[in-house]
Amino acid sequence: RKEVEQDPGPFNVPEGATVAFNCTYSNSASQSFFWYRQDCRKEPKLLMSVYSSGNEDGRFTAQLNRASQYISLLIRDSKLSDSATYLCVVIETGTASKLTFGTGTRLQVTL
Amino acid sequence: SQTIHQWPATLVQPVGSPLSLECTVEGTSNPNLYWYRQAAGRGLQLLFYSVGIGQISSEVPQNLSASRPQDRQFILSSKKLLLSDSGFYLCAWSGSLGNSLNTEAFFGQGTRLTVV
């Protein structure tokens, strides 16, 4: 089983739709979680951290479910500019700073 | 503020030639440093990471190597490139918060390597 897994998509949604991505992780000792956004042929950029209690940033909501070992990202009122690949990142306790990325979920928002 | 520099942005190299990609970080001390590779349409594969000078952890066996000669310098090398080494190489850094905690990672702009 991969350490961090995501549905590669693509998710094709109309503008204004709500879309959610999940990311599962295998190591229960994982301690820190992030969502990154990557545009085509560009480097990944931090979208938001994921806190245990869940957190929201505008149209984006991130949640952590430790019992089921997954994190989620919800995007409300999708915009054309949200089209990108969304990567989840997991940092495991005691592995000397190893950051593991999921393979990414591609989102395409259409008119 | 912290910045990360990675160069060159693009590189075309023949099979069998050597490789040296350099990454430097400014504005922070003792960063954790990473090299990732991303094949076309694929996810990020962690190649190497370093928590300090001369400390390199390798994630996958391959013909690449990494070195950290200075605190904020991370170098990716190969003696002889293979066609399969083509890809998008990304350097990243993260900060240490102690007790095995880390900040998020920040990426350089990447090097697009084509081996021909």
PDB file of N, CA and C in Angstrom, chain A residues 11-111:
ATOM      1  N   PHE A  11     -11.138  15.379 -12.104  1.00  0.00           N
ATOM      2  CA  PHE A  11     -12.464  15.779 -11.692  1.00  0.00           C
ATOM      3  C   PHE A  11     -12.859  16.947 -12.596  1.00  0.00           C
ATOM      4  N   ASN A  12     -13.885  16.728 -13.398  1.00  0.00           N
ATOM      5  CA  ASN A  12     -14.384  17.794 -14.274  1.00  0.00           C
ATOM      6  C   ASN A  12     -15.672  18.337 -13.689  1.00  0.00           C
ATOM      7  N   VAL A  13     -15.667  19.597 -13.263  1.00  0.00           N
ATOM      8  CA  VAL A  13     -16.849  20.171 -12.622  1.00  0.00           C
ATOM      9  C   VAL A  13     -17.184  21.503 -13.265  1.00  0.00           C
ATOM     10  N   PRO A  14     -18.458  21.883 -13.247  1.00  0.00           N
ATOM     11  CA  PRO A  14     -18.830  23.196 -13.791  1.00  0.00           C
ATOM     12  C   PRO A  14     -18.502  24.300 -12.801  1.00  0.00           C
ATOM     13  N   GLU A  15     -18.324  25.473 -13.312  1.00  0.00           N
ATOM     14  CA  GLU A  15     -18.079  26.634 -12.460  1.00  0.00           C
ATOM     15  C   GLU A  15     -19.210  26.763 -11.440  1.00  0.00           C
ATOM     16  N   GLY A  16     -18.851  27.055 -10.194  1.00  0.00           N
ATOM     17  CA  GLY A  16     -19.854  27.204  -9.151  1.00  0.00           C
ATOM     18  C   GLY A  16     -20.127  25.939  -8.364  1.00  0.00           C
ATOM     19  N   ALA A  17     -19.634  24.827  -8.843  1.00  0.00           N
ATOM     20  CA  ALA A  17     -19.883  23.552  -8.153  1.00  0.00           C
ATOM     21  C   ALA A  17     -19.026  23.438  -6.899  1.00  0.00           C
ATOM     22  N   THR A  18     -19.425  22.500  -6.051  1.00  0.00           N
ATOM     23  CA  THR A  18     -18.631  22.132  -4.881  1.00  0.00           C
ATOM     24  C   THR A  18     -17.962  20.792  -5.165  1.00  0.00           C
ATOM     25  N   VAL A  19     -16.683  20.704  -4.858  1.00  0.00           N
ATOM     26  CA  VAL A  19     -15.946  19.471  -5.139  1.00  0.00           C
ATOM     27  C   VAL A  19     -15.093  19.120  -3.929  1.00  0.00           C
ATOM     28  N   ALA A  20     -14.937  17.835  -3.683  1.00  0.00           N
ATOM     29  CA  ALA A  20     -14.154  17.391  -2.531  1.00  0.00           C
ATOM     30  C   ALA A  20     -13.150  16.327  -2.949  1.00  0.00           C
ATOM     31  N   PHE A  21     -11.961  16.418  -2.379  1.00  0.00           N
ATOM     32  CA  PHE A  21     -10.917  15.418  -2.613  1.00  0.00           C
ATOM     33  C   PHE A  21     -10.542  14.782  -1.280  1.00  0.00           C
ATOM     34  N   ASN A  22     -10.217  13.508  -1.344  1.00  0.00           N
ATOM     35  CA  ASN A  22      -9.698  12.821  -0.172  1.00  0.00           C
ATOM     36  C   ASN A  22      -8.280  12.358  -0.408  1.00  0.00           C
ATOM     37  N   CYS A  23      -7.569  12.174   0.684  1.00  0.00           N
ATOM     38  CA  CYS A  23      -6.201  11.678   0.626  1.00  0.00           C
ATOM     39  C   CYS A  23      -6.026  10.746   1.816  1.00  0.00           C
ATOM     40  N   THR A  24      -5.649   9.505   1.566  1.00  0.00           N
ATOM     41  CA  THR A  24      -5.461   8.561   2.660  1.00  0.00           C
ATOM     42  C   THR A  24      -3.978   8.353   2.922  1.00  0.00           C
ATOM     43  N   TYR A  25      -3.641   8.092   4.167  1.00  0.00           N
ATOM     44  CA  TYR A  25      -2.242   7.854   4.525  1.00  0.00           C
ATOM     45  C   TYR A  25      -2.156   6.576   5.347  1.00  0.00           C
ATOM     46  N   SER A  26      -1.019   5.920   5.247  1.00  0.00           N
ATOM     47  CA  SER A  26      -0.909   4.576   5.832  1.00  0.00           C
ATOM     48  C   SER A  26      -0.299   4.569   7.229  1.00  0.00           C
ATOM     49  N   ASN A  27       0.491   5.589   7.555  1.00  0.00           N
ATOM     50  CA  ASN A  27       1.197   5.579   8.834  1.00  0.00           C
ATOM     51  C   ASN A  27       0.415   6.353   9.887  1.00  0.00           C
ATOM     52  N   SER A  28      -0.057   5.651  10.892  1.00  0.00           N
ATOM     53  CA  SER A  28      -0.858   6.300  11.921  1.00  0.00           C
ATOM     54  C   SER A  28      -0.053   7.294  12.754  1.00  0.00           C
ATOM     55  N   ALA A  29       1.281   7.228  12.656  1.00  0.00           N
ATOM     56  CA  ALA A  29       2.128   8.164  13.403  1.00  0.00           C
ATOM     57  C   ALA A  29       2.291   9.487  12.677  1.00  0.00           C
ATOM     58  N   SER A  30       1.676   9.637  11.533  1.00  0.00           N
ATOM     59  CA  SER A  30       1.788  10.892  10.777  1.00  0.00           C
ATOM     60  C   SER A  30       1.291  12.047  11.628  1.00  0.00           C
ATOM     61  N   GLN A  31       1.964  13.159  11.536  1.00  0.00           N
ATOM     62  CA  GLN A  31       1.718  14.242  12.472  1.00  0.00           C
ATOM     63  C   GLN A  31       1.279  15.538  11.820  1.00  0.00           C
ATOM     64  N   SER A  32       1.722  15.804  10.609  1.00  0.00           N
ATOM     65  CA  SER A  32       1.430  17.085   9.971  1.00  0.00           C
ATOM     66  C   SER A  32       0.927  16.845   8.562  1.00  0.00           C
ATOM     67  N   PHE A  33      -0.018  17.693   8.159  1.00  0.00           N
ATOM     68  CA  PHE A  33      -0.686  17.478   6.879  1.00  0.00           C
ATOM     69  C   PHE A  33      -0.895  18.818   6.179  1.00  0.00           C
ATOM     70  N   PHE A  34      -0.715  18.786   4.862  1.00  0.00           N
ATOM     71  CA  PHE A  34      -0.867  20.014   4.085  1.00  0.00           C
ATOM     72  C   PHE A  34      -1.533  19.692   2.759  1.00  0.00           C
ATOM     73  N   TRP A  35      -2.156  20.692   2.171  1.00  0.00           N
ATOM     74  CA  TRP A  35      -2.613  20.630   0.786  1.00  0.00           C
ATOM     75  C   TRP A  35      -1.804  21.640  -0.026  1.00  0.00           C
ATOM     76  N   TYR A  36      -1.319  21.154  -1.172  1.00  0.00           N
ATOM     77  CA  TYR A  36      -0.600  22.007  -2.104  1.00  0.00           C
ATOM     78  C   TYR A  36      -1.375  22.063  -3.415  1.00  0.00           C
ATOM     79  N   ARG A  37      -1.123  23.133  -4.146  1.00  0.00           N
ATOM     80  CA  ARG A  37      -1.697  23.277  -5.478  1.00  0.00           C
ATOM     81  C   ARG A  37      -0.535  23.356  -6.475  1.00  0.00           C
ATOM     82  N   GLN A  38      -0.665  22.625  -7.591  1.00  0.00           N
ATOM     83  CA  GLN A  38       0.364  22.686  -8.623  1.00  0.00           C
ATOM     84  C   GLN A  38      -0.280  22.980  -9.963  1.00  0.00           C
ATOM     85  N   ASP A  39       0.129  24.074 -10.573  1.00  0.00           N
ATOM     86  CA  ASP A  39      -0.313  24.402 -11.920  1.00  0.00           C
ATOM     87  C   ASP A  39       0.619  23.714 -12.908  1.00  0.00           C
ATOM     88  N   CYS A  40       0.130  23.568 -14.124  1.00  0.00           N
ATOM     89  CA  CYS A  40       0.866  22.822 -15.139  1.00  0.00           C
ATOM     90  C   CYS A  40       2.278  23.390 -15.331  1.00  0.00           C
ATOM     91  N   ARG A  41       3.269  22.536 -15.235  1.00  0.00           N
ATOM     92  CA  ARG A  41       4.665  22.884 -15.481  1.00  0.00           C
ATOM     93  C   ARG A  41       5.218  23.912 -14.484  1.00  0.00           C
ATOM     94  N   LYS A  42       4.590  23.958 -13.301  1.00  0.00           N
ATOM     95  CA  LYS A  42       5.066  24.869 -12.257  1.00  0.00           C
ATOM     96  C   LYS A  42       5.367  24.079 -10.985  1.00  0.00           C
ATOM     97  N   GLU A  43       6.054  24.760 -10.038  1.00  0.00           N
ATOM     98  CA  GLU A  43       6.316  24.091  -8.775  1.00  0.00           C
ATOM     99  C   GLU A  43       5.070  24.085  -7.904  1.00  0.00           C
ATOM    100  N   PRO A  44       4.940  23.128  -6.989  1.00  0.00           N
ATOM    101  CA  PRO A  44       3.807  23.118  -6.061  1.00  0.00           C
ATOM    102  C   PRO A  44       3.882  24.314  -5.112  1.00  0.00           C
ATOM    103  N   LYS A  45       2.718  24.822  -4.757  1.00  0.00           N
ATOM    104  CA  LYS A  45       2.656  25.929  -3.791  1.00  0.00           C
ATOM    105  C   LYS A  45       1.661  25.586  -2.695  1.00  0.00           C
ATOM    106  N   LEU A  46       2.005  25.978  -1.482  1.00  0.00           N
ATOM    107  CA  LEU A  46       1.160  25.655  -0.342  1.00  0.00           C
ATOM    108  C   LEU A  46      -0.211  26.294  -0.476  1.00  0.00           C
ATOM    109  N   LEU A  47      -1.236  25.480  -0.338  1.00  0.00           N
ATOM    110  CA  LEU A  47      -2.606  25.977  -0.340  1.00  0.00           C
ATOM    111  C   LEU A  47      -3.055  26.214   1.092  1.00  0.00           C
ATOM    112  N   MET A  48      -2.942  25.176   1.913  1.00  0.00           N
ATOM    113  CA  MET A  48      -3.299  25.337   3.317  1.00  0.00           C
ATOM    114  C   MET A  48      -2.793  24.172   4.143  1.00  0.00           C
ATOM    115  N   SER A  49      -2.568  24.451   5.417  1.00  0.00           N
ATOM    116  CA  SER A  49      -2.259  23.393   6.373  1.00  0.00           C
ATOM    117  C   SER A  49      -3.570  22.739   6.794  1.00  0.00           C
ATOM    118  N   VAL A  50      -3.470  21.552   7.337  1.00  0.00           N
ATOM    119  CA  VAL A  50      -4.661  20.846   7.809  1.00  0.00           C
ATOM    120  C   VAL A  50      -4.535  20.656   9.305  1.00  0.00           C
ATOM    121  N   TYR A  51      -5.435  21.231  10.065  1.00  0.00           N
ATOM    122  CA  TYR A  51      -5.387  21.139  11.516  1.00  0.00           C
ATOM    123  C   TYR A  51      -6.366  20.085  12.009  1.00  0.00           C
ATOM    124  N   SER A  52      -6.079  19.574  13.190  1.00  0.00           N
ATOM    125  CA  SER A  52      -6.887  18.483  13.740  1.00  0.00           C
ATOM    126  C   SER A  52      -8.363  18.845  13.839  1.00  0.00           C
ATOM    127  N   SER A  53      -8.624  20.118  14.142  1.00  0.00           N
ATOM    128  CA  SER A  53     -10.011  20.550  14.338  1.00  0.00           C
ATOM    129  C   SER A  53     -10.663  20.968  13.028  1.00  0.00           C
ATOM    130  N   GLY A  54      -9.933  20.870  11.923  1.00  0.00           N
ATOM    131  CA  GLY A  54     -10.445  21.342  10.640  1.00  0.00           C
ATOM    132  C   GLY A  54     -10.235  22.840  10.510  1.00  0.00           C
ATOM    133  N   ASN A  55     -10.065  23.305   9.305  1.00  0.00           N
ATOM    134  CA  ASN A  55      -9.846  24.729   9.111  1.00  0.00           C
ATOM    135  C   ASN A  55     -10.357  25.178   7.756  1.00  0.00           C
ATOM    136  N   GLU A  56     -10.671  26.446   7.690  1.00  0.00           N
ATOM    137  CA  GLU A  56     -11.304  27.011   6.498  1.00  0.00           C
ATOM    138  C   GLU A  56     -10.542  28.253   6.073  1.00  0.00           C
ATOM    139  N   ASP A  57     -10.418  28.404   4.758  1.00  0.00           N
ATOM    140  CA  ASP A  57      -9.780  29.600   4.220  1.00  0.00           C
ATOM    141  C   ASP A  57     -10.585  30.018   2.998  1.00  0.00           C
ATOM    142  N   GLY A  58     -11.509  30.928   3.201  1.00  0.00           N
ATOM    143  CA  GLY A  58     -12.361  31.356   2.097  1.00  0.00           C
ATOM    144  C   GLY A  58     -13.221  30.214   1.596  1.00  0.00           C
ATOM    145  N   ARG A  59     -13.075  29.875   0.331  1.00  0.00           N
ATOM    146  CA  ARG A  59     -13.881  28.819  -0.264  1.00  0.00           C
ATOM    147  C   ARG A  59     -13.317  27.421  -0.004  1.00  0.00           C
ATOM    148  N   PHE A  60     -12.190  27.349   0.677  1.00  0.00           N
ATOM    149  CA  PHE A  60     -11.506  26.075   0.890  1.00  0.00           C
ATOM    150  C   PHE A  60     -11.637  25.622   2.344  1.00  0.00           C
ATOM    151  N   THR A  61     -11.965  24.348   2.517  1.00  0.00           N
ATOM    152  CA  THR A  61     -12.063  23.765   3.853  1.00  0.00           C
ATOM    153  C   THR A  61     -11.257  22.476   3.879  1.00  0.00           C
ATOM    154  N   ALA A  62     -10.393  22.359   4.875  1.00  0.00           N
ATOM    155  CA  ALA A  62      -9.581  21.149   5.033  1.00  0.00           C
ATOM    156  C   ALA A  62      -9.974  20.454   6.320  1.00  0.00           C
ATOM    157  N   GLN A  63     -10.018  19.125   6.270  1.00  0.00           N
ATOM    158  CA  GLN A  63     -10.357  18.367   7.468  1.00  0.00           C
ATOM    159  C   GLN A  63      -9.451  17.159   7.603  1.00  0.00           C
ATOM    160  N   LEU A  64      -9.271  16.736   8.843  1.00  0.00           N
ATOM    161  CA  LEU A  64      -8.439  15.581   9.159  1.00  0.00           C
ATOM    162  C   LEU A  64      -9.277  14.564   9.913  1.00  0.00           C
ATOM    163  N   ASN A  65      -9.227  13.327   9.496  1.00  0.00           N
ATOM    164  CA  ASN A  65      -9.896  12.235  10.204  1.00  0.00           C
ATOM    165  C   ASN A  65      -8.816  11.224  10.584  1.00  0.00           C
ATOM    166  N   ARG A  66      -8.354  11.327  11.827  1.00  0.00           N
ATOM    167  CA  ARG A  66      -7.256  10.463  12.268  1.00  0.00           C
ATOM    168  C   ARG A  66      -7.710   9.010  12.400  1.00  0.00           C
ATOM    169  N   ALA A  67      -8.928   8.803  12.802  1.00  0.00           N
ATOM    170  CA  ALA A  67      -9.414   7.433  13.000  1.00  0.00           C
ATOM    171  C   ALA A  67      -9.388   6.655  11.688  1.00  0.00           C
ATOM    172  N   SER A  68      -9.797   7.302  10.618  1.00  0.00           N
ATOM    173  CA  SER A  68      -9.829   6.652   9.309  1.00  0.00           C
ATOM    174  C   SER A  68      -8.605   6.969   8.471  1.00  0.00           C
ATOM    175  N   GLN A  69      -7.721   7.785   9.001  1.00  0.00           N
ATOM    176  CA  GLN A  69      -6.452   8.121   8.359  1.00  0.00           C
ATOM    177  C   GLN A  69      -6.647   8.724   6.980  1.00  0.00           C
ATOM    178  N   TYR A  70      -7.416   9.814   6.948  1.00  0.00           N
ATOM    179  CA  TYR A  70      -7.500  10.549   5.697  1.00  0.00           C
ATOM    180  C   TYR A  70      -7.670  12.028   5.980  1.00  0.00           C
ATOM    181  N   ILE A  71      -7.272  12.820   4.978  1.00  0.00           N
ATOM    182  CA  ILE A  71      -7.539  14.250   5.014  1.00  0.00           C
ATOM    183  C   ILE A  71      -8.379  14.596   3.796  1.00  0.00           C
ATOM    184  N   SER A  72      -9.101  15.676   3.899  1.00  0.00           N
ATOM    185  CA  SER A  72      -9.969  16.063   2.797  1.00  0.00           C
ATOM    186  C   SER A  72      -9.814  17.544   2.499  1.00  0.00           C
ATOM    187  N   LEU A  73     -10.161  17.889   1.268  1.00  0.00           N
ATOM    188  CA  LEU A  73     -10.173  19.285   0.835  1.00  0.00           C
ATOM    189  C   LEU A  73     -11.485  19.524   0.116  1.00  0.00           C
ATOM    190  N   LEU A  74     -12.220  20.514   0.577  1.00  0.00           N
ATOM    191  CA  LEU A  74     -13.499  20.874  -0.029  1.00  0.00           C
ATOM    192  C   LEU A  74     -13.362  22.253  -0.665  1.00  0.00           C
ATOM    193  N   ILE A  75     -13.762  22.353  -1.912  1.00  0.00           N
ATOM    194  CA  ILE A  75     -13.746  23.641  -2.605  1.00  0.00           C
ATOM    195  C   ILE A  75     -15.178  24.005  -2.952  1.00  0.00           C
ATOM    196  N   ARG A  76     -15.623  25.130  -2.439  1.00  0.00           N
ATOM    197  CA  ARG A  76     -16.982  25.596  -2.739  1.00  0.00           C
ATOM    198  C   ARG A  76     -16.941  26.636  -3.842  1.00  0.00           C
ATOM    199  N   ASP A  77     -18.048  26.758  -4.574  1.00  0.00           N
ATOM    200  CA  ASP A  77     -18.179  27.793  -5.604  1.00  0.00           C
ATOM    201  C   ASP A  77     -16.942  27.815  -6.511  1.00  0.00           C
ATOM    202  N   SER A  78     -16.663  26.684  -7.134  1.00  0.00           N
ATOM    203  CA  SER A  78     -15.454  26.529  -7.955  1.00  0.00           C
ATOM    204  C   SER A  78     -15.329  27.618  -9.009  1.00  0.00           C
ATOM    205  N   LYS A  79     -14.107  28.069  -9.184  1.00  0.00           N
ATOM    206  CA  LYS A  79     -13.778  29.058 -10.212  1.00  0.00           C
ATOM    207  C   LYS A  79     -12.914  28.399 -11.283  1.00  0.00           C
ATOM    208  N   LEU A  80     -12.932  28.996 -12.455  1.00  0.00           N
ATOM    209  CA  LEU A  80     -12.082  28.489 -13.538  1.00  0.00           C
ATOM    210  C   LEU A  80     -10.623  28.451 -13.078  1.00  0.00           C
ATOM    211  N   SER A  81     -10.233  29.438 -12.284  1.00  0.00           N
ATOM    212  CA  SER A  81      -8.844  29.540 -11.820  1.00  0.00           C
ATOM    213  C   SER A  81      -8.474  28.468 -10.796  1.00  0.00           C
ATOM    214  N   ASP A  82      -9.455  27.707 -10.335  1.00  0.00           N
ATOM    215  CA  ASP A  82      -9.152  26.605  -9.412  1.00  0.00           C
ATOM    216  C   ASP A  82      -8.611  25.390 -10.153  1.00  0.00           C
ATOM    217  N   SER A  83      -8.685  25.395 -11.475  1.00  0.00           N
ATOM    218  CA  SER A  83      -8.194  24.260 -12.253  1.00  0.00           C
ATOM    219  C   SER A  83      -6.694  24.081 -12.009  1.00  0.00           C
ATOM    220  N   ALA A  84      -6.334  22.920 -11.512  1.00  0.00           N
ATOM    221  CA  ALA A  84      -4.949  22.642 -11.134  1.00  0.00           C
ATOM    222  C   ALA A  84      -4.894  21.213 -10.619  1.00  0.00           C
ATOM    223  N   THR A  85      -3.714  20.794 -10.199  1.00  0.00           N
ATOM    224  CA  THR A  85      -3.563  19.512  -9.511  1.00  0.00           C
ATOM    225  C   THR A  85      -3.374  19.793  -8.027  1.00  0.00           C
ATOM    226  N   TYR A  86      -4.113  19.078  -7.201  1.00  0.00           N
ATOM    227  CA  TYR A  86      -4.059  19.272  -5.755  1.00  0.00           C
ATOM    228  C   TYR A  86      -3.335  18.097  -5.111  1.00  0.00           C
ATOM    229  N   LEU A  87      -2.282  18.414  -4.382  1.00  0.00           N
ATOM    230  CA  LEU A  87      -1.413  17.404  -3.781  1.00  0.00           C
ATOM    231  C   LEU A  87      -1.552  17.436  -2.260  1.00  0.00           C
ATOM    232  N   CYS A  88      -1.676  16.278  -1.662  1.00  0.00           N
ATOM    233  CA  CYS A  88      -1.638  16.244  -0.206  1.00  0.00           C
ATOM    234  C   CYS A  88      -0.239  15.837   0.242  1.00  0.00           C
ATOM    235  N   VAL A  89       0.150  16.324   1.389  1.00  0.00           N
ATOM    236  CA  VAL A  89       1.479  16.070   1.921  1.00  0.00           C
ATOM    237  C   VAL A  89       1.352  15.613   3.361  1.00  0.00           C
ATOM    238  N   VAL A  90       2.111  14.592   3.705  1.00  0.00           N
ATOM    239  CA  VAL A  90       2.076  14.027   5.042  1.00  0.00           C
ATOM    240  C   VAL A  90       3.489  14.002   5.605  1.00  0.00           C
ATOM    241  N   ILE A  91       3.622  14.435   6.850  1.00  0.00           N
ATOM    242  CA  ILE A  91       4.911  14.341   7.524  1.00  0.00           C
ATOM    243  C   ILE A  91       4.753  13.362   8.681  1.00  0.00           C
ATOM    244  N   GLU A  92       5.640  12.393   8.743  1.00  0.00           N
ATOM    245  CA  GLU A  92       5.545  11.356   9.769  1.00  0.00           C
ATOM    246  C   GLU A  92       6.426  11.685  10.961  1.00  0.00           C
ATOM    247  N   THR A  93       5.959  11.351  12.119  1.00  0.00           N
ATOM    248  CA  THR A  93       6.732  11.565  13.331  1.00  0.00           C
ATOM    249  C   THR A  93       7.964  10.687  13.316  1.00  0.00           C
ATOM    250  N   GLY A  94       9.090  11.290  13.690  1.00  0.00           N
ATOM    251  CA  GLY A  94      10.298  10.504  13.888  1.00  0.00           C
ATOM    252  C   GLY A  94      10.977  10.021  12.630  1.00  0.00           C
ATOM    253  N   THR A  95      10.633  10.548  11.484  1.00  0.00           N
ATOM    254  CA  THR A  95      11.312  10.110  10.256  1.00  0.00           C
ATOM    255  C   THR A  95      12.228  11.203   9.744  1.00  0.00           C
ATOM    256  N   ALA A  96      12.695  11.999  10.655  1.00  0.00           N
ATOM    257  CA  ALA A  96      13.692  13.011  10.336  1.00  0.00           C
ATOM    258  C   ALA A  96      13.263  13.887   9.171  1.00  0.00           C
ATOM    259  N   SER A  97      12.067  14.393   9.271  1.00  0.00           N
ATOM    260  CA  SER A  97      11.634  15.442   8.357  1.00  0.00           C
ATOM    261  C   SER A  97      11.254  14.963   6.970  1.00  0.00           C
ATOM    262  N   LYS A  98      10.935  13.721   6.803  1.00  0.00           N
ATOM    263  CA  LYS A  98      10.552  13.252   5.477  1.00  0.00           C
ATOM    264  C   LYS A  98       9.149  13.738   5.124  1.00  0.00           C
ATOM    265  N   LEU A  99       9.038  14.417   3.984  1.00  0.00           N
ATOM    266  CA  LEU A  99       7.742  14.872   3.485  1.00  0.00           C
ATOM    267  C   LEU A  99       7.325  13.959   2.349  1.00  0.00           C
ATOM    268  N   THR A 100       6.169  13.358   2.464  1.00  0.00           N
ATOM    269  CA  THR A 100       5.684  12.450   1.429  1.00  0.00           C
ATOM    270  C   THR A 100       4.475  13.065   0.749  1.00  0.00           C
ATOM    271  N   PHE A 101       4.540  13.153  -0.574  1.00  0.00           N
ATOM    272  CA  PHE A 101       3.444  13.707  -1.362  1.00  0.00           C
ATOM    273  C   PHE A 101       2.578  12.598  -1.925  1.00  0.00           C
ATOM    274  N   GLY A 102       1.284  12.878  -2.005  1.00  0.00           N
ATOM    275  CA  GLY A 102       0.418  12.033  -2.800  1.00  0.00           C
ATOM    276  C   GLY A 102       0.671  12.330  -4.266  1.00  0.00           C
ATOM    277  N   THR A 103       0.092  11.510  -5.141  1.00  0.00           N
ATOM    278  CA  THR A 103       0.321  11.680  -6.574  1.00  0.00           C
ATOM    279  C   THR A 103      -0.485  12.822  -7.168  1.00  0.00           C
ATOM    280  N   GLY A 104      -1.428  13.356  -6.385  1.00  0.00           N
ATOM    281  CA  GLY A 104      -2.175  14.513  -6.860  1.00  0.00           C
ATOM    282  C   GLY A 104      -3.508  14.159  -7.473  1.00  0.00           C
ATOM    283  N   THR A 105      -4.449  15.070  -7.323  1.00  0.00           N
ATOM    284  CA  THR A 105      -5.764  14.959  -7.943  1.00  0.00           C
ATOM    285  C   THR A 105      -5.945  16.139  -8.876  1.00  0.00           C
ATOM    286  N   ARG A 106      -6.236  15.837 -10.122  1.00  0.00           N
ATOM    287  CA  ARG A 106      -6.381  16.910 -11.100  1.00  0.00           C
ATOM    288  C   ARG A 106      -7.818  17.396 -11.133  1.00  0.00           C
ATOM    289  N   LEU A 107      -7.987  18.708 -11.047  1.00  0.00           N
ATOM    290  CA  LEU A 107      -9.303  19.351 -11.113  1.00  0.00           C
ATOM    291  C   LEU A 107      -9.373  20.232 -12.350  1.00  0.00           C
ATOM    292  N   GLN A 108     -10.454  20.061 -13.111  1.00  0.00           N
ATOM    293  CA  GLN A 108     -10.710  20.918 -14.266  1.00  0.00           C
ATOM    294  C   GLN A 108     -12.081  21.542 -14.079  1.00  0.00           C
ATOM    295  N   VAL A 109     -12.106  22.854 -13.925  1.00  0.00           N
ATOM    296  CA  VAL A 109     -13.368  23.579 -13.784  1.00  0.00           C
ATOM    297  C   VAL A 109     -13.736  24.162 -15.144  1.00  0.00           C
ATOM    298  N   THR A 110     -14.980  23.915 -15.559  1.00  0.00           N
ATOM    299  CA  THR A 110     -15.388  24.340 -16.901  1.00  0.00           C
ATOM    300  C   THR A 110     -16.554  25.323 -16.839  1.00  0.00           C
ATOM    301  N   LEU A 111     -16.772  26.030 -17.933  1.00  0.00           N
ATOM    302  CA  LEU A 111     -17.872  26.998 -17.998  1.00  0.00           C
ATOM    303  C   LEU A 111     -19.208  26.273 -18.049  1.00  0.00           C
TER     304      LEU A 111
END
